[in-house]
Amino acid sequence: MKRSDWEGCKRLFSNLALLSLTAYAIYKLDIHPVLLGDIRQWTQLPLDKLFVFAILYIAYGFQMQCLAFAGGHELHHGNAFKSKWMSTVATFFVGTAFLEVLPHERIMHKLHHMYTLDINKDPELTSLYSRDELENLKFKSVPKSRYSYLKAFFNVLIYFQHRACRLISSCQGIATDYNGVGWSMQTPRPDKMNSAVIRDLQFWSLLQMTVYIVIFSRFGNTAQGLKSLLFWWIVPCILGYAPINFFRNAEHADCDMTANQLLSTRTVESIWIIRWLLWETNFHAEHHAYPMVPFFNLPKLHVLLNDHIKHNECKSFLSQNWQMIKKGGWIDVQNS
């Protein structure tokens, strides 16, 4: 169950290679000059090319968020690489490139592991649900309605806003919850944290902000340069929040509120391409039970633990989402 630089490099660079191929395919469509030009010319684009472009562009953003969410998850756990320096470099690169504040995520995620499904202390609950929702005795850790479920796929700008707030707060040495403002958890306040943790948060966040300032100062100082940065980087990264939500929106849905991670967390087997893109984080119960096991060993751990995991009935993410929204599903049970 040891970490491996080779396995980490294979997964990171193969993901980046597919991302580059997707970008090249978008480039070869040769419609980006029009999209970056006069909006009135968009109506002149062939519909078939626009359809292919839309598919590729969403896939492009999805891959960015797979690296930010799943790759970043393994990196801030320290599980992606054996060498600390490789882990540090990759963590900063992935967080900066794909608009994630990983030093902040490390703090939040540690609390999530310590207090999984604790309605007062788990930041994944206190940041995203109201007190009325959390104190509902039938709370299932799912959206309050089907409308809220659908809204989570389209409200991508709010996700970007929260990350921007996290980065700004972190640059000031202020730890916040996932909203980027305030501290909703009933855990020690940020000013009671280890000062070294706050210094580390502030240092890496300031460095990340500096990189953004340099990039936009150098390449975004003209209208065309700014449009290119938005088209090839910022916009797809933001759009990627929608599809990645499909794979991360029910990790603890309808699970038991207990300290036993095999009961409080779901696992989904899924297909190989999804597992590869998600760095095996679909085996989420296994990860929660043994968080220091590196991603490439989670399938082996799944074989050993699967019979002991309570919530493994959904074999695909499609099935898992259907269980949430179908008539009589988790949302309806929560509201009954």
Coordinates of C-alpha atoms in Angstrom, one line a residue:
M1 CA 0.0 0.0 0.0
K2 CA 3.0 2.3 -0.4
R3 CA 3.0 5.5 -2.4
S4 CA 4.7 5.6 -5.8
D5 CA 6.2 8.4 -7.8
W6 CA 5.8 6.3 -10.9
E7 CA 2.1 5.7 -10.4
G8 CA 1.6 9.4 -9.6
C9 CA 3.4 10.5 -12.7
K10 CA 1.6 8.0 -14.9
R11 CA -1.8 9.2 -13.7
L12 CA -1.0 12.9 -13.7
F13 CA 0.7 13.1 -17.1
S14 CA -1.8 10.7 -18.8
N15 CA -4.6 12.9 -17.6
L16 CA -2.7 16.0 -18.9
A17 CA -2.1 14.3 -22.2
L18 CA -5.8 13.6 -22.8
L19 CA -6.5 17.2 -21.8
S20 CA -4.0 18.4 -24.4
L21 CA -5.5 16.2 -27.1
T22 CA -8.9 17.5 -26.3
A23 CA -7.6 21.1 -26.6
Y24 CA -5.9 20.2 -29.9
A25 CA -9.2 18.7 -31.2
I26 CA -11.0 21.9 -30.3
Y27 CA -8.3 23.9 -32.1
K28 CA -8.5 21.8 -35.2
L29 CA -12.2 22.5 -35.5
D30 CA -11.0 26.0 -36.5
I31 CA -14.0 27.8 -35.2
H32 CA -12.3 29.4 -32.2
P33 CA -11.3 32.5 -34.3
V34 CA -15.0 33.1 -34.9
L35 CA -15.9 32.5 -31.3
L36 CA -13.2 34.9 -30.1
G37 CA -14.3 37.5 -32.7
D38 CA -17.5 39.3 -33.4
I39 CA -20.4 37.6 -31.7
R40 CA -22.6 38.5 -34.7
Q41 CA -20.6 36.0 -36.8
W42 CA -21.6 33.0 -34.5
T43 CA -24.7 32.5 -36.5
Q44 CA -22.6 31.7 -39.6
L45 CA -21.0 28.6 -38.0
P46 CA -22.1 25.2 -39.2
L47 CA -24.4 23.4 -36.7
D48 CA -22.5 20.2 -36.9
K49 CA -19.2 21.9 -36.0
L50 CA -20.9 23.7 -33.1
F51 CA -22.3 20.4 -31.8
V52 CA -18.9 18.7 -31.9
F53 CA -17.4 21.8 -30.3
A54 CA -19.9 21.8 -27.5
I55 CA -19.2 18.2 -26.6
L56 CA -15.4 18.7 -26.8
Y57 CA -15.5 21.9 -24.8
I58 CA -17.6 20.4 -22.0
A59 CA -15.2 17.4 -21.9
Y60 CA -12.3 19.8 -21.8
G61 CA -13.7 21.5 -18.8
F62 CA -14.7 18.3 -17.1
Q63 CA -11.1 17.0 -17.4
M64 CA -9.8 20.2 -15.8
Q65 CA -12.1 19.6 -12.9
C66 CA -11.2 15.9 -12.6
L67 CA -7.7 17.1 -12.1
A68 CA -8.7 19.8 -9.6
F69 CA -11.1 17.7 -7.6
A70 CA -9.8 14.1 -7.9
G71 CA -6.1 14.8 -8.6
G72 CA -6.1 17.6 -6.1
H73 CA -7.8 15.3 -3.5
E74 CA -4.9 12.7 -3.8
L75 CA -2.3 15.5 -3.7
H76 CA -3.5 17.3 -0.6
H77 CA -3.8 13.9 1.1
G78 CA -0.1 13.3 0.2
N79 CA -1.1 10.0 -1.6
A80 CA -0.2 10.9 -5.2
F81 CA 3.6 10.7 -4.9
K82 CA 6.2 9.2 -2.7
S83 CA 8.6 12.1 -3.0
K84 CA 7.5 15.1 -0.9
W85 CA 9.0 17.6 -3.4
M86 CA 7.1 16.1 -6.3
S87 CA 3.9 16.2 -4.3
T88 CA 4.5 19.8 -3.4
V89 CA 5.2 20.9 -7.0
A90 CA 2.3 18.9 -8.4
T91 CA -0.1 20.2 -5.7
F92 CA 0.8 23.9 -6.5
F93 CA 0.6 23.3 -10.2
V94 CA -2.8 21.5 -10.2
G95 CA -4.4 24.0 -7.8
T96 CA -3.1 27.0 -9.7
A97 CA -3.8 25.6 -13.2
F98 CA -7.3 24.5 -12.4
L99 CA -8.5 27.2 -10.1
E100 CA -8.6 25.3 -6.8
V101 CA -7.2 26.5 -3.5
L102 CA -5.6 23.2 -2.3
P103 CA -4.0 24.5 0.9
H104 CA -7.5 25.6 2.0
E105 CA -9.0 22.3 0.8
R106 CA -6.5 20.4 2.9
I107 CA -7.8 22.1 6.1
M108 CA -11.5 21.6 5.1
H109 CA -10.9 18.0 4.0
K110 CA -9.2 17.0 7.3
L111 CA -12.3 18.3 9.2
H112 CA -14.5 16.4 6.8
H113 CA -12.7 13.1 7.5
M114 CA -12.7 13.8 11.3
Y115 CA -16.4 14.7 11.4
T116 CA -18.0 12.9 8.5
L117 CA -21.8 13.6 8.4
D118 CA -21.6 15.5 11.7
I119 CA -24.2 18.3 11.1
N120 CA -22.3 20.7 13.3
K121 CA -18.7 20.0 12.3
D122 CA -18.5 18.6 8.8
P123 CA -17.7 21.5 6.5
E124 CA -19.3 19.7 3.5
L125 CA -22.6 20.0 5.4
T126 CA -22.4 23.2 7.3
S127 CA -21.1 25.2 4.3
L128 CA -23.7 23.9 1.9
Y129 CA -26.9 23.3 3.8
S130 CA -29.1 25.5 6.0
R131 CA -29.6 24.7 9.7
D132 CA -33.3 23.8 8.9
E133 CA -32.1 21.2 6.4
L134 CA -29.4 19.8 8.7
E135 CA -31.7 19.5 11.7
N136 CA -34.3 17.7 9.7
L137 CA -34.4 14.2 11.3
K138 CA -34.8 12.7 7.9
F139 CA -31.8 14.5 6.4
K140 CA -30.2 12.4 3.7
S141 CA -27.3 14.7 2.7
V142 CA -29.0 15.4 -0.7
P143 CA -30.5 18.6 -2.2
K144 CA -33.8 19.8 -0.7
S145 CA -35.6 19.4 -4.0
R146 CA -35.3 18.3 -7.6
Y147 CA -35.0 21.9 -8.6
S148 CA -32.1 22.4 -6.2
Y149 CA -30.5 19.2 -7.6
L150 CA -30.7 20.6 -11.2
K151 CA -29.7 24.1 -10.1
A152 CA -26.4 22.7 -8.8
F153 CA -25.4 21.8 -12.4
F154 CA -26.1 25.3 -13.8
N155 CA -25.1 27.6 -11.0
V156 CA -21.4 27.3 -11.9
L157 CA -20.6 30.9 -11.3
I158 CA -21.3 30.5 -7.6
Y159 CA -18.7 27.8 -7.4
F160 CA -16.2 30.1 -9.0
Q161 CA -17.2 32.9 -6.6
H162 CA -16.6 30.6 -3.6
R163 CA -13.2 29.6 -4.8
A164 CA -12.3 33.2 -5.5
C165 CA -13.4 34.1 -1.9
R166 CA -11.3 31.3 -0.5
L167 CA -8.2 32.4 -2.3
I168 CA -8.7 36.1 -1.2
S169 CA -9.3 35.1 2.4
S170 CA -6.4 32.6 2.4
C171 CA -4.1 35.3 1.0
Q172 CA -4.9 37.3 4.1
G173 CA -4.2 34.3 6.4
I174 CA -7.9 33.8 7.1
A175 CA -9.3 30.3 7.1
T176 CA -12.9 30.0 6.1
D177 CA -15.4 27.3 5.3
Y178 CA -16.2 26.3 1.7
N179 CA -18.1 29.5 1.1
G180 CA -14.9 31.5 1.4
V181 CA -16.4 33.7 4.1
G182 CA -17.1 32.9 7.7
W183 CA -16.7 29.7 9.7
S184 CA -19.9 27.7 9.9
M185 CA -18.4 24.6 11.8
Q186 CA -18.7 24.2 15.5
T187 CA -15.0 23.5 15.7
P188 CA -12.1 25.6 17.0
R189 CA -12.2 29.0 15.3
P190 CA -9.5 29.7 12.6
D191 CA -7.5 32.0 15.0
K192 CA -7.1 29.0 17.3
M193 CA -5.4 26.9 14.6
N194 CA -1.8 26.0 14.6
S195 CA 0.0 29.2 13.4
A196 CA 2.2 27.1 11.0
V197 CA -1.0 25.8 9.3
I198 CA -2.1 29.4 8.7
R199 CA 1.3 30.5 7.5
D200 CA 1.4 27.7 5.0
L201 CA -2.1 28.5 3.8
Q202 CA -1.2 32.2 3.4
F203 CA 2.2 31.5 1.7
W204 CA 0.9 29.2 -1.0
S205 CA -2.2 31.2 -1.6
L206 CA -0.2 34.4 -2.1
L207 CA 2.1 32.6 -4.5
Q208 CA -0.9 31.3 -6.4
M209 CA -2.4 34.8 -6.6
T210 CA 1.0 36.1 -7.8
V211 CA 1.0 33.6 -10.7
Y212 CA -2.5 34.8 -11.7
I213 CA -1.4 38.4 -11.6
V214 CA 1.7 37.7 -13.7
I215 CA -0.3 35.6 -16.3
F216 CA -3.0 38.2 -16.8
S217 CA -0.5 41.1 -16.8
R218 CA 1.6 39.4 -19.5
F219 CA -1.0 37.7 -21.6
G220 CA -4.3 39.4 -20.8
N221 CA -3.2 43.0 -21.4
T222 CA -4.9 43.1 -24.9
A223 CA -8.5 42.3 -25.8
Q224 CA -7.4 39.3 -27.9
G225 CA -5.1 38.0 -25.2
L226 CA -7.8 38.3 -22.6
K227 CA -10.3 36.5 -24.8
S228 CA -7.8 33.7 -25.4
L229 CA -7.2 33.2 -21.6
L230 CA -10.9 33.1 -21.0
F231 CA -11.6 30.8 -23.9
W232 CA -8.8 28.2 -23.3
W233 CA -8.6 28.4 -19.5
I234 CA -11.0 30.2 -17.3
V235 CA -14.4 29.5 -19.0
P236 CA -13.9 25.8 -19.5
C237 CA -12.6 25.4 -16.0
I238 CA -15.8 27.1 -14.7
L239 CA -18.0 25.1 -17.0
G240 CA -16.4 21.9 -15.7
Y241 CA -18.0 22.4 -12.3
A242 CA -21.3 21.2 -13.9
P243 CA -20.3 17.7 -15.1
I244 CA -17.9 17.0 -12.1
N245 CA -20.9 17.6 -9.8
F246 CA -22.6 14.5 -11.3
F247 CA -19.7 12.4 -9.8
R248 CA -19.3 14.0 -6.4
N249 CA -22.9 15.0 -5.4
A250 CA -23.8 11.9 -3.4
E251 CA -20.6 10.6 -1.7
H252 CA -22.5 10.4 1.6
A253 CA -26.1 10.4 0.4
D254 CA -28.5 8.3 2.4
C255 CA -25.7 7.0 4.6
D256 CA -25.6 6.3 8.3
M257 CA -24.6 9.1 10.6
T258 CA -21.9 7.2 12.4
A259 CA -18.1 7.2 12.9
N260 CA -17.9 3.9 11.0
Q261 CA -16.7 5.0 7.6
L262 CA -17.9 1.8 6.0
L263 CA -21.4 2.8 6.9
S264 CA -21.2 6.6 6.5
T265 CA -19.8 6.7 2.9
R266 CA -20.8 5.4 -0.5
T267 CA -18.7 3.5 -3.1
V268 CA -19.4 3.2 -6.8
E269 CA -17.6 0.8 -9.1
S270 CA -18.2 2.7 -12.4
I271 CA -16.3 2.0 -15.7
W272 CA -12.6 2.2 -16.2
I273 CA -12.4 5.5 -18.0
I274 CA -14.3 7.3 -15.2
R275 CA -12.2 5.6 -12.5
W276 CA -9.1 6.7 -14.4
L277 CA -10.2 10.3 -14.7
L278 CA -11.3 10.4 -11.1
W279 CA -8.1 8.9 -9.7
E280 CA -10.1 5.9 -8.3
T281 CA -12.0 8.3 -5.9
N282 CA -15.2 6.4 -6.8
F283 CA -14.0 3.9 -4.2
H284 CA -14.9 6.5 -1.6
A285 CA -15.8 4.3 1.4
E286 CA -12.5 2.5 1.1
H287 CA -10.7 5.8 1.0
H288 CA -12.6 7.1 4.1
A289 CA -11.8 3.9 6.0
Y290 CA -8.1 3.9 5.1
P291 CA -7.3 7.5 3.9
M292 CA -3.6 7.0 3.6
V293 CA -3.9 4.2 0.9
P294 CA -2.8 5.7 -2.4
F295 CA -5.3 6.0 -5.3
F296 CA -3.8 3.2 -7.4
N297 CA -4.3 0.7 -4.6
L298 CA -8.0 1.5 -3.9
P299 CA -9.3 -1.1 -6.4
K300 CA -7.3 -3.8 -4.4
L301 CA -8.7 -2.4 -1.2
H302 CA -12.2 -2.5 -2.7
V303 CA -11.9 -6.3 -3.3
L304 CA -11.1 -6.8 0.4
L305 CA -13.7 -4.4 1.8
N306 CA -16.6 -4.5 -0.5
D307 CA -18.6 -7.1 1.5
H308 CA -18.3 -4.9 4.5
I309 CA -19.4 -1.7 2.9
K310 CA -23.1 -1.0 3.5
H311 CA -23.8 1.6 0.7
N312 CA -22.4 0.0 -2.4
E313 CA -25.7 -0.9 -4.2
C314 CA -25.2 1.7 -6.9
K315 CA -22.9 0.3 -9.5
S316 CA -22.8 3.5 -11.6
F317 CA -23.0 7.2 -11.1
L318 CA -26.1 7.3 -13.3
S319 CA -27.8 4.9 -11.0
Q320 CA -26.7 6.9 -7.9
N321 CA -28.1 10.1 -9.3
W322 CA -31.3 8.4 -10.3
Q323 CA -31.7 7.1 -6.7
M324 CA -31.6 10.7 -5.6
I325 CA -34.2 12.2 -7.9
K326 CA -36.6 9.3 -8.8
K327 CA -40.1 9.3 -7.3
G328 CA -39.8 7.9 -3.8
G329 CA -36.0 8.4 -3.9
W330 CA -33.7 10.0 -1.4
I331 CA -35.0 13.6 -2.0
D332 CA -38.6 12.5 -1.5
V333 CA -37.7 10.4 1.6
Q334 CA -35.8 13.4 3.1
N335 CA -38.9 15.6 2.5
S336 CA -41.5 13.1 3.7

